[in-house]
mmCIF file of C-alpha atoms in Angstrom:
data_model
loop_
_atom_site.group_PDB
_atom_site.id
_atom_site.type_symbol
_atom_site.label_atom_id
_atom_site.label_comp_id
_atom_site.label_asym_id
_atom_site.label_seq_id
_atom_site.Cartn_x
_atom_site.Cartn_y
_atom_site.Cartn_z
ATOM 1 C CA MET A 27 -5.139 -5.406 9.013
ATOM 2 C CA GLY A 28 -4.297 -8.774 7.540
ATOM 3 C CA LYS A 29 -1.810 -11.587 8.173
ATOM 4 C CA ASN A 30 -1.921 -12.848 4.564
ATOM 5 C CA VAL A 31 -2.315 -9.884 2.256
ATOM 6 C CA CYS A 32 -2.852 -10.031 -1.492
ATOM 7 C CA PHE A 33 -1.705 -7.045 -3.548
ATOM 8 C CA LEU A 34 -3.276 -6.908 -7.007
ATOM 9 C CA ILE A 35 -1.022 -4.541 -8.955
ATOM 10 C CA ASP A 36 -1.226 -2.893 -12.371
ATOM 11 C CA GLY A 37 1.268 -4.405 -14.807
ATOM 12 C CA PHE A 38 3.472 -1.321 -15.258
ATOM 13 C CA LEU A 39 3.916 -1.024 -11.466
ATOM 14 C CA PHE A 40 4.270 -4.685 -10.657
ATOM 15 C CA GLN A 41 8.015 -5.317 -10.695
ATOM 16 C CA GLY A 42 9.091 -2.226 -8.752
ATOM 17 C CA LEU A 43 6.329 -2.418 -6.147
ATOM 18 C CA ASN A 44 6.785 -6.157 -5.627
ATOM 19 C CA GLU A 45 10.444 -5.594 -4.765
ATOM 20 C CA ARG A 46 9.561 -2.776 -2.348
ATOM 21 C CA LEU A 47 6.933 -4.940 -0.651
ATOM 22 C CA LYS A 48 9.507 -7.686 -0.081
ATOM 23 C CA GLN A 49 11.636 -5.225 1.884
ATOM 24 C CA ILE A 50 8.641 -3.879 3.824
ATOM 25 C CA TYR A 51 7.375 -7.315 4.850
ATOM 26 C CA LYS A 52 10.646 -9.137 5.528
ATOM 27 C CA ASP A 53 10.820 -8.231 9.234
ATOM 28 C CA THR A 54 7.111 -8.577 10.027
ATOM 29 C CA ASN A 55 4.855 -11.416 11.143
ATOM 30 C CA SER A 56 2.633 -10.908 8.105
ATOM 31 C CA LYS A 57 2.913 -12.393 4.634
ATOM 32 C CA PHE A 58 1.989 -11.020 1.244
ATOM 33 C CA ILE A 59 1.579 -12.175 -2.297
ATOM 34 C CA ALA A 60 1.668 -9.846 -5.286
ATOM 35 C CA ILE A 61 -0.353 -10.643 -8.400
ATOM 36 C CA ASN A 62 0.251 -8.941 -11.724
ATOM 37 C CA PHE A 63 -3.099 -7.727 -13.088
ATOM 38 C CA GLN A 64 -3.539 -8.832 -16.687
ATOM 39 C CA GLY A 65 -5.454 -5.735 -17.820
ATOM 40 C CA GLU A 66 -9.146 -6.651 -18.058
ATOM 41 C CA CYS A 67 -11.820 -6.819 -15.364
ATOM 42 C CA CYS A 68 -13.468 -9.994 -16.625
ATOM 43 C CA GLU A 69 -14.685 -13.294 -15.155
ATOM 44 C CA SER A 70 -11.641 -15.308 -16.234
ATOM 45 C CA GLU A 71 -9.253 -12.819 -14.592
ATOM 46 C CA ILE A 72 -11.310 -12.720 -11.383
ATOM 47 C CA ASN A 73 -11.316 -16.522 -11.228
ATOM 48 C CA ARG A 74 -7.563 -16.727 -11.910
ATOM 49 C CA ILE A 75 -6.745 -14.288 -9.120
ATOM 50 C CA ASN A 76 -9.135 -15.885 -6.635
ATOM 51 C CA GLU A 77 -7.606 -19.324 -7.129
ATOM 52 C CA ILE A 78 -4.206 -17.895 -6.186
ATOM 53 C CA ALA A 79 -5.725 -16.052 -3.224
ATOM 54 C CA LYS A 80 -7.471 -19.188 -1.926
ATOM 55 C CA VAL A 81 -4.292 -21.262 -2.055
ATOM 56 C CA ASN A 82 -2.494 -18.571 -0.060
ATOM 57 C CA LYS A 83 -5.374 -18.171 2.437
ATOM 58 C CA VAL A 84 -5.536 -14.444 1.847
ATOM 59 C CA ASP A 85 -7.443 -12.390 4.448
ATOM 60 C CA LEU A 86 -7.067 -8.879 2.945
ATOM 61 C CA PHE A 87 -7.052 -7.636 -0.650
ATOM 62 C CA VAL A 88 -5.295 -4.453 -1.767
ATOM 63 C CA GLY A 89 -5.916 -3.113 -5.278
ATOM 64 C CA VAL A 90 -3.131 -0.856 -6.585
ATOM 65 C CA GLY A 91 -3.493 0.883 -9.952
ATOM 66 C CA GLY A 92 -6.213 2.061 -12.309
ATOM 67 C CA GLY A 93 -9.981 1.602 -12.449
ATOM 68 C CA LYS A 94 -10.072 -1.945 -13.811
ATOM 69 C CA THR A 95 -7.442 -3.129 -11.322
ATOM 70 C CA MET A 96 -9.421 -1.623 -8.455
ATOM 71 C CA ASP A 97 -12.733 -3.067 -9.668
ATOM 72 C CA THR A 98 -11.148 -6.514 -10.024
ATOM 73 C CA ALA A 99 -9.763 -6.299 -6.475
ATOM 74 C CA LYS A 100 -13.240 -5.353 -5.213
ATOM 75 C CA LEU A 101 -14.877 -8.282 -6.998
ATOM 76 C CA CYS A 102 -12.247 -10.753 -5.825
ATOM 77 C CA ALA A 103 -12.575 -9.640 -2.194
ATOM 78 C CA ASP A 104 -16.357 -9.751 -2.509
ATOM 79 C CA LYS A 105 -16.307 -13.344 -3.767
ATOM 80 C CA LEU A 106 -13.944 -14.383 -0.978
ATOM 81 C CA ASN A 107 -15.918 -12.315 1.573
ATOM 82 C CA ILE A 108 -12.822 -10.579 2.942
ATOM 83 C CA PRO A 109 -12.052 -6.863 3.453
ATOM 84 C CA PHE A 110 -10.143 -4.829 0.891
ATOM 85 C CA ALA A 111 -8.305 -1.535 0.519
ATOM 86 C CA ILE A 112 -7.820 0.613 -2.566
ATOM 87 C CA VAL A 113 -4.684 2.511 -3.607
ATOM 88 C CA PRO A 114 -5.283 4.395 -6.876
ATOM 89 C CA THR A 115 -2.211 5.495 -8.823
ATOM 90 C CA SER A 116 -4.144 8.123 -10.765
ATOM 91 C CA VAL A 117 -7.430 9.990 -10.432
ATOM 92 C CA SER A 118 -8.864 8.851 -13.762
ATOM 93 C CA THR A 119 -12.100 7.520 -12.255
ATOM 94 C CA ASP A 120 -14.283 7.501 -9.143
ATOM 95 C CA ALA A 121 -13.966 3.708 -8.853
ATOM 96 C CA PRO A 122 -11.950 3.878 -5.573
ATOM 97 C CA VAL A 123 -14.965 4.921 -3.473
ATOM 98 C CA SER A 124 -17.662 3.144 -5.466
ATOM 99 C CA GLN A 125 -19.488 0.044 -4.255
ATOM 100 C CA ILE A 126 -20.073 -0.868 -7.894
ATOM 101 C CA ALA A 127 -17.637 -2.709 -10.176
ATOM 102 C CA VAL A 128 -17.886 -2.794 -13.956
ATOM 103 C CA ILE A 129 -17.508 -6.133 -15.744
ATOM 104 C CA TYR A 130 -16.044 -6.431 -19.258
ATOM 105 C CA SER A 131 -15.507 -9.254 -21.701
ATOM 106 C CA GLU A 132 -11.955 -10.491 -22.260
ATOM 107 C CA GLU A 133 -11.931 -8.269 -25.370
ATOM 108 C CA GLY A 134 -12.940 -5.142 -23.427
ATOM 109 C CA GLU A 135 -16.641 -4.861 -24.228
ATOM 110 C CA HIS A 136 -18.814 -3.580 -21.389
ATOM 111 C CA LEU A 137 -21.051 -6.373 -20.057
ATOM 112 C CA GLY A 138 -22.626 -4.747 -17.009
ATOM 113 C CA SER A 139 -22.090 -3.701 -13.417
ATOM 114 C CA ARG A 140 -22.062 -5.636 -10.172
ATOM 115 C CA LYS A 141 -22.817 -4.343 -6.691
ATOM 116 C CA ILE A 142 -20.466 -5.560 -4.000
ATOM 117 C CA LYS A 143 -21.444 -6.181 -0.392
ATOM 118 C CA ARG A 144 -19.174 -3.614 1.253
ATOM 119 C CA ASN A 145 -17.017 -0.591 0.552
ATOM 120 C CA SER A 146 -13.263 -0.597 1.023
ATOM 121 C CA GLU A 147 -11.778 -0.302 4.479
ATOM 122 C CA PHE A 148 -9.913 2.768 3.260
ATOM 123 C CA VAL A 149 -8.835 4.561 0.093
ATOM 124 C CA LEU A 150 -5.269 5.871 0.059
ATOM 125 C CA VAL A 151 -4.481 8.549 -2.542
ATOM 126 C CA ASP A 152 -0.943 9.934 -2.619
ATOM 127 C CA SER A 153 -0.771 13.269 -4.444
ATOM 128 C CA GLU A 154 2.908 12.721 -5.291
ATOM 129 C CA ILE A 155 2.005 9.514 -7.127
ATOM 130 C CA VAL A 156 -0.998 11.081 -8.856
ATOM 131 C CA ILE A 157 0.961 13.979 -10.386
ATOM 132 C CA GLY A 158 3.482 11.470 -11.729
ATOM 133 C CA ALA A 159 0.789 9.679 -13.732
ATOM 134 C CA PRO A 160 0.141 10.713 -17.358
ATOM 135 C CA LYS A 161 -1.882 13.920 -17.770
ATOM 136 C CA ARG A 162 -4.382 12.010 -19.911
ATOM 137 C CA LEU A 163 -5.519 10.042 -16.843
ATOM 138 C CA PHE A 164 -6.056 13.227 -14.822
ATOM 139 C CA VAL A 165 -8.102 14.756 -17.658
ATOM 140 C CA ALA A 166 -10.153 11.569 -18.113
ATOM 141 C CA GLY A 167 -11.057 11.711 -14.421
ATOM 142 C CA ILE A 168 -12.380 15.215 -14.971
ATOM 143 C CA GLY A 169 -14.564 13.834 -17.781
ATOM 144 C CA ASP A 170 -16.031 11.256 -15.430
ATOM 145 C CA ALA A 171 -16.534 13.856 -12.674
ATOM 146 C CA LEU A 172 -18.221 16.380 -14.987
ATOM 147 C CA ALA A 173 -21.087 13.975 -15.635
ATOM 148 C CA THR A 174 -21.907 13.514 -11.929
ATOM 149 C CA TRP A 175 -24.083 16.613 -11.552
ATOM 150 C CA PHE A 176 -25.883 16.197 -14.883
ATOM 151 C CA GLU A 177 -26.724 12.584 -14.123
ATOM 152 C CA ALA A 178 -27.815 13.498 -10.594
ATOM 153 C CA LYS A 179 -30.237 16.096 -12.020
ATOM 154 C CA ALA A 180 -31.621 13.580 -14.531
ATOM 155 C CA SER A 181 -32.108 10.937 -11.833
ATOM 156 C CA LYS A 182 -33.876 13.469 -9.618
ATOM 157 C CA ALA A 183 -36.173 14.588 -12.455
ATOM 158 C CA SER A 184 -37.169 10.984 -13.215
ATOM 159 C CA ASN A 185 -37.213 10.026 -9.497
ATOM 160 C CA SER A 186 -34.883 7.100 -10.242
ATOM 161 C CA PRO A 187 -33.320 5.157 -7.362
ATOM 162 C CA ASN A 188 -29.719 5.653 -6.334
ATOM 163 C CA TYR A 189 -27.156 2.876 -5.689
ATOM 164 C CA VAL A 190 -27.423 2.681 -1.909
ATOM 165 C CA GLY A 191 -28.594 -0.767 -0.823
ATOM 166 C CA SER A 192 -31.342 -1.955 -3.148
ATOM 167 C CA GLY A 193 -31.863 1.629 -4.386
ATOM 168 C CA TYR A 194 -33.413 4.549 -2.538
ATOM 169 C CA ARG A 195 -34.472 8.129 -3.084
ATOM 170 C CA ARG A 196 -31.490 10.453 -3.285
ATOM 171 C CA CYS A 197 -30.758 12.642 -0.273
ATOM 172 C CA LEU A 198 -30.057 16.377 -0.236
ATOM 173 C CA ALA A 199 -26.466 15.737 0.821
ATOM 174 C CA GLY A 200 -25.882 13.555 -2.247
ATOM 175 C CA MET A 201 -27.213 16.252 -4.570
ATOM 176 C CA ALA A 202 -25.056 18.880 -2.835
ATOM 177 C CA ILE A 203 -21.941 16.733 -3.247
ATOM 178 C CA ALA A 204 -22.713 16.188 -6.952
ATOM 179 C CA LYS A 205 -23.086 19.947 -7.473
ATOM 180 C CA MET A 206 -19.897 20.644 -5.538
ATOM 181 C CA CYS A 207 -18.096 18.151 -7.773
ATOM 182 C CA TYR A 208 -19.207 20.048 -10.907
ATOM 183 C CA ASP A 209 -18.371 23.474 -9.453
ATOM 184 C CA THR A 210 -14.939 22.326 -8.279
ATOM 185 C CA VAL A 211 -14.021 20.849 -11.646
ATOM 186 C CA LEU A 212 -15.000 24.008 -13.541
ATOM 187 C CA THR A 213 -13.312 26.302 -11.009
ATOM 188 C CA ASP A 214 -10.043 24.409 -10.525
ATOM 189 C CA GLY A 215 -9.699 22.108 -13.530
ATOM 190 C CA ILE A 216 -7.636 24.307 -15.855
ATOM 191 C CA ASN A 217 -5.299 25.601 -13.124
ATOM 192 C CA ALA A 218 -4.838 22.040 -11.862
ATOM 193 C CA ILE A 219 -3.823 20.788 -15.315
ATOM 194 C CA HIS A 220 -1.326 23.642 -15.691
ATOM 195 C CA SER A 221 0.172 22.752 -12.295
ATOM 196 C CA LEU A 222 0.247 19.066 -13.187
ATOM 197 C CA GLU A 223 2.160 19.827 -16.380
ATOM 198 C CA LYS A 224 4.862 21.472 -14.243
ATOM 199 C CA GLY A 225 4.867 18.642 -11.705
ATOM 200 C CA GLU A 226 3.562 20.888 -8.945
ATOM 201 C CA ILE A 227 1.092 19.983 -6.205
ATOM 202 C CA THR A 228 -1.104 23.040 -5.695
ATOM 203 C CA GLU A 229 -4.432 23.637 -4.013
ATOM 204 C CA SER A 230 -6.161 23.300 -7.394
ATOM 205 C CA VAL A 231 -4.527 19.894 -7.940
ATOM 206 C CA GLU A 232 -5.629 18.726 -4.487
ATOM 207 C CA ASN A 233 -9.173 19.924 -5.195
ATOM 208 C CA ILE A 234 -9.372 18.016 -8.485
ATOM 209 C CA ILE A 235 -7.981 14.879 -6.829
ATOM 210 C CA GLU A 236 -10.832 15.142 -4.332
ATOM 211 C CA ALA A 237 -13.445 15.943 -6.997
ATOM 212 C CA ASN A 238 -12.432 13.142 -9.393
ATOM 213 C CA THR A 239 -12.275 10.527 -6.661
ATOM 214 C CA LEU A 240 -14.344 11.345 -3.582
ATOM 215 C CA LEU A 241 -16.961 13.884 -4.687
ATOM 216 C CA SER A 242 -17.702 12.114 -7.962
ATOM 217 C CA GLY A 243 -17.913 8.707 -6.261
ATOM 218 C CA LEU A 244 -20.104 9.813 -3.356
ATOM 219 C CA GLY A 245 -22.147 11.970 -5.728
ATOM 220 C CA PHE A 246 -23.101 9.301 -8.246
ATOM 221 C CA HIS A 247 -23.531 6.572 -5.647
ATOM 222 C CA ASN A 248 -26.036 8.620 -3.681
ATOM 223 C CA THR A 249 -27.883 10.142 -6.659
ATOM 224 C CA GLY A 250 -27.605 7.866 -9.693
ATOM 225 C CA LEU A 251 -26.289 7.604 -13.253
ATOM 226 C CA SER A 252 -28.057 8.217 -16.550
ATOM 227 C CA ALA A 253 -27.274 8.924 -20.216
ATOM 228 C CA ALA A 254 -23.581 9.889 -20.014
ATOM 229 C CA HIS A 255 -22.610 6.539 -18.523
ATOM 230 C CA GLY A 256 -25.250 4.693 -20.526
ATOM 231 C CA ILE A 257 -23.757 5.920 -23.799
ATOM 232 C CA HIS A 258 -20.268 5.170 -22.476
ATOM 233 C CA SER A 259 -21.396 1.552 -22.228
ATOM 234 C CA GLY A 260 -22.875 1.715 -25.720
ATOM 235 C CA LEU A 261 -19.597 3.000 -27.167
ATOM 236 C CA THR A 262 -17.810 -0.179 -26.062
ATOM 237 C CA ALA A 263 -19.806 -2.092 -28.699
ATOM 238 C CA VAL A 264 -17.376 -0.598 -31.237
ATOM 239 C CA PRO A 265 -13.992 -2.343 -30.717
ATOM 240 C CA SER A 266 -11.967 0.727 -31.736
ATOM 241 C CA THR A 267 -13.129 2.511 -28.548
ATOM 242 C CA HIS A 268 -11.582 -0.059 -26.213
ATOM 243 C CA LYS A 269 -8.257 1.754 -26.151
ATOM 244 C CA TYR A 270 -9.904 4.907 -24.785
ATOM 245 C CA LEU A 271 -10.365 5.613 -21.095
ATOM 246 C CA HIS A 272 -13.635 5.400 -19.165
ATOM 247 C CA GLY A 273 -13.773 9.147 -18.539
ATOM 248 C CA GLU A 274 -13.061 9.937 -22.188
ATOM 249 C CA LYS A 275 -16.081 7.923 -23.300
ATOM 250 C CA VAL A 276 -18.210 9.379 -20.501
ATOM 251 C CA ALA A 277 -17.252 12.869 -21.737
ATOM 252 C CA PHE A 278 -18.729 12.201 -25.180
ATOM 253 C CA GLY A 279 -21.690 10.548 -23.450
ATOM 254 C CA LEU A 280 -22.224 13.815 -21.573
ATOM 255 C CA VAL A 281 -22.351 15.734 -24.861
ATOM 256 C CA CYS A 282 -25.031 13.262 -26.007
ATOM 257 C CA GLN A 283 -26.919 13.726 -22.731
ATOM 258 C CA MET A 284 -26.965 17.505 -23.144
ATOM 259 C CA VAL A 285 -28.383 17.096 -26.657
ATOM 260 C CA LEU A 286 -30.917 14.555 -25.424
ATOM 261 C CA GLU A 287 -32.116 16.870 -22.642
ATOM 262 C CA ASN A 288 -32.033 20.027 -24.776
ATOM 263 C CA THR A 289 -29.729 21.701 -22.261
ATOM 264 C CA PRO A 290 -29.746 25.532 -22.504
ATOM 265 C CA THR A 291 -27.279 26.872 -25.082
ATOM 266 C CA GLU A 292 -25.332 28.938 -22.542
ATOM 267 C CA GLU A 293 -24.588 25.889 -20.384
ATOM 268 C CA ILE A 294 -23.650 23.750 -23.389
ATOM 269 C CA ASP A 295 -21.309 26.472 -24.639
ATOM 270 C CA LYS A 296 -19.567 26.830 -21.264
ATOM 271 C CA LEU A 297 -19.051 23.102 -20.915
ATOM 272 C CA MET A 298 -17.999 22.431 -24.512
ATOM 273 C CA LYS A 299 -15.371 25.177 -24.404
ATOM 274 C CA PHE A 300 -14.010 23.767 -21.146
ATOM 275 C CA MET A 301 -13.948 20.179 -22.429
ATOM 276 C CA THR A 302 -12.220 21.012 -25.698
ATOM 277 C CA TYR A 303 -9.674 23.229 -23.922
ATOM 278 C CA ILE A 304 -8.536 20.443 -21.596
ATOM 279 C CA GLY A 305 -8.598 17.807 -24.339
ATOM 280 C CA LEU A 306 -11.665 15.691 -23.620
ATOM 281 C CA PRO A 307 -13.251 14.047 -26.696
ATOM 282 C CA VAL A 308 -16.451 15.659 -27.953
ATOM 283 C CA THR A 309 -16.814 13.813 -31.277
ATOM 284 C CA LEU A 310 -16.944 10.193 -32.412
ATOM 285 C CA ASP A 311 -13.842 10.676 -34.543
ATOM 286 C CA GLN A 312 -11.861 11.506 -31.389
ATOM 287 C CA LEU A 313 -12.850 8.049 -30.102
ATOM 288 C CA ASP A 314 -11.830 6.435 -33.402
ATOM 289 C CA VAL A 315 -15.446 5.717 -34.386
ATOM 290 C CA GLU A 316 -16.353 6.193 -38.034
ATOM 291 C CA VAL A 317 -19.750 7.883 -38.293
ATOM 292 C CA THR A 318 -21.663 5.225 -40.182
ATOM 293 C CA GLN A 319 -25.231 4.054 -39.726
ATOM 294 C CA GLU A 320 -23.925 0.649 -38.654
ATOM 295 C CA ASN A 321 -21.616 2.017 -35.940
ATOM 296 C CA VAL A 322 -24.069 4.539 -34.510
ATOM 297 C CA SER A 323 -26.862 1.955 -34.545
ATOM 298 C CA MET A 324 -24.604 -0.465 -32.697
ATOM 299 C CA ILE A 325 -23.891 2.147 -30.012
ATOM 300 C CA ALA A 326 -27.559 3.144 -29.682
ATOM 301 C CA ARG A 327 -28.691 -0.480 -29.509
ATOM 302 C CA LYS A 328 -26.234 -1.439 -26.790
ATOM 303 C CA THR A 329 -27.080 1.748 -24.859
ATOM 304 C CA THR A 330 -30.797 0.954 -24.827
ATOM 305 C CA MET A 331 -30.701 -2.851 -24.687
ATOM 306 C CA ASP A 332 -27.732 -3.950 -22.573
ATOM 307 C CA ASN A 333 -28.035 -1.662 -19.556
ATOM 308 C CA LYS A 334 -30.705 0.412 -17.828
ATOM 309 C CA LEU A 335 -28.687 3.532 -17.066
ATOM 310 C CA ILE A 336 -30.152 5.715 -19.787
ATOM 311 C CA TYR A 337 -33.676 5.002 -18.563
ATOM 312 C CA ALA A 338 -32.994 7.305 -15.618
ATOM 313 C CA GLU A 339 -33.500 10.161 -18.079
ATOM 314 C CA PRO A 340 -36.790 12.033 -17.538
ATOM 315 C CA MET A 341 -38.215 11.178 -20.979
ATOM 316 C CA LYS A 342 -39.335 8.206 -23.032
ATOM 317 C CA ILE A 343 -36.150 6.578 -24.316
ATOM 318 C CA THR A 344 -36.067 4.796 -27.672
ATOM 319 C CA GLU A 345 -33.197 3.478 -29.745
ATOM 320 C CA GLN A 346 -33.997 5.997 -32.486
ATOM 321 C CA LEU A 347 -33.928 8.887 -30.000
ATOM 322 C CA VAL A 348 -30.507 7.815 -28.769
ATOM 323 C CA TYR A 349 -29.277 7.345 -32.350
ATOM 324 C CA ASN A 350 -30.361 10.892 -33.203
ATOM 325 C CA ALA A 351 -28.743 12.314 -30.058
ATOM 326 C CA ILE A 352 -25.403 10.656 -30.899
ATOM 327 C CA ILE A 353 -25.423 12.048 -34.439
ATOM 328 C CA GLU A 354 -26.400 15.515 -33.216
ATOM 329 C CA ALA A 355 -23.779 15.430 -30.431
ATOM 330 C CA ASP A 356 -21.079 14.517 -32.921
ATOM 331 C CA GLU A 357 -22.075 17.459 -35.155
ATOM 332 C CA LEU A 358 -22.113 19.768 -32.125
ATOM 333 C CA GLY A 359 -18.645 18.619 -31.104
ATOM 334 C CA LYS A 360 -17.273 19.335 -34.567
ATOM 335 C CA THR A 361 -18.340 22.982 -34.337
ATOM 336 C CA TYR A 362 -16.146 23.408 -31.236
ATOM 337 C CA LEU A 363 -13.095 21.791 -32.845
ATOM 338 C CA LYS A 364 -12.937 24.193 -35.797
#
């Protein structure tokens, strides 16, 4: 696909994959460069990588690794106006199929999202690689996927635009995919984790790989996001959360969303039992956030001021309402950890 290919590779993979690529490319007419991703999807990292790519006249980008690596590859290719491919090494997020990339500060604070002009040429997910990744990444992807259906329902209720083009009304197919994502995760999630722990690729593992990556990505892109991802963004205002994964923060955001929407008790109970069983965080303490007025206010303020995601909820959103939902969600989570 390209004569001068740039591989942007997660740091822990860089040395081994770079050596393998040298062997693969040595007898071809194509060239490659491998760049070691420095760990944060921020403007300075994007600029650093693009300068290297320009010098080498790169005509195809390949992002190999986790969510921030993939988002950085997308943004670099978008700036250079060249095609890109995505090779995730885990299923911790739906970033591989998303046309949206999330921008952070150099310190890891969420700054916003950016829409890119095109999707990837292809997404290559190797199940053998995925089951070799830490279980925590697999579980975090389930946290991200769980929110898809709830956020789709909220966006439908408020008639909020999706992320196709400049934003359109969601289609029936998008809603069906979002629901299938939720059903698949609840049906196959626990069996998949048990298989993963034994290093086995089973049908349940394959189904969760598809749900975490494809169904979640197509689902949110065609329906929309709301409180779960909005509160995820708010949580990044507290520096102690930066070491936690996207899907882990989205999981607590989903607990907040259920409180905010007054979700029926039976549905809350089913979901909370599932989340605690597989190890997703349902309290602030599990995200290393001390429950103080200052911290919760900081989260609520960033949620309501720095992004518009939570305004897809079908109710009047205020900072105080979000503050109350976070406190109540934390108390709810504690009851399931006893």
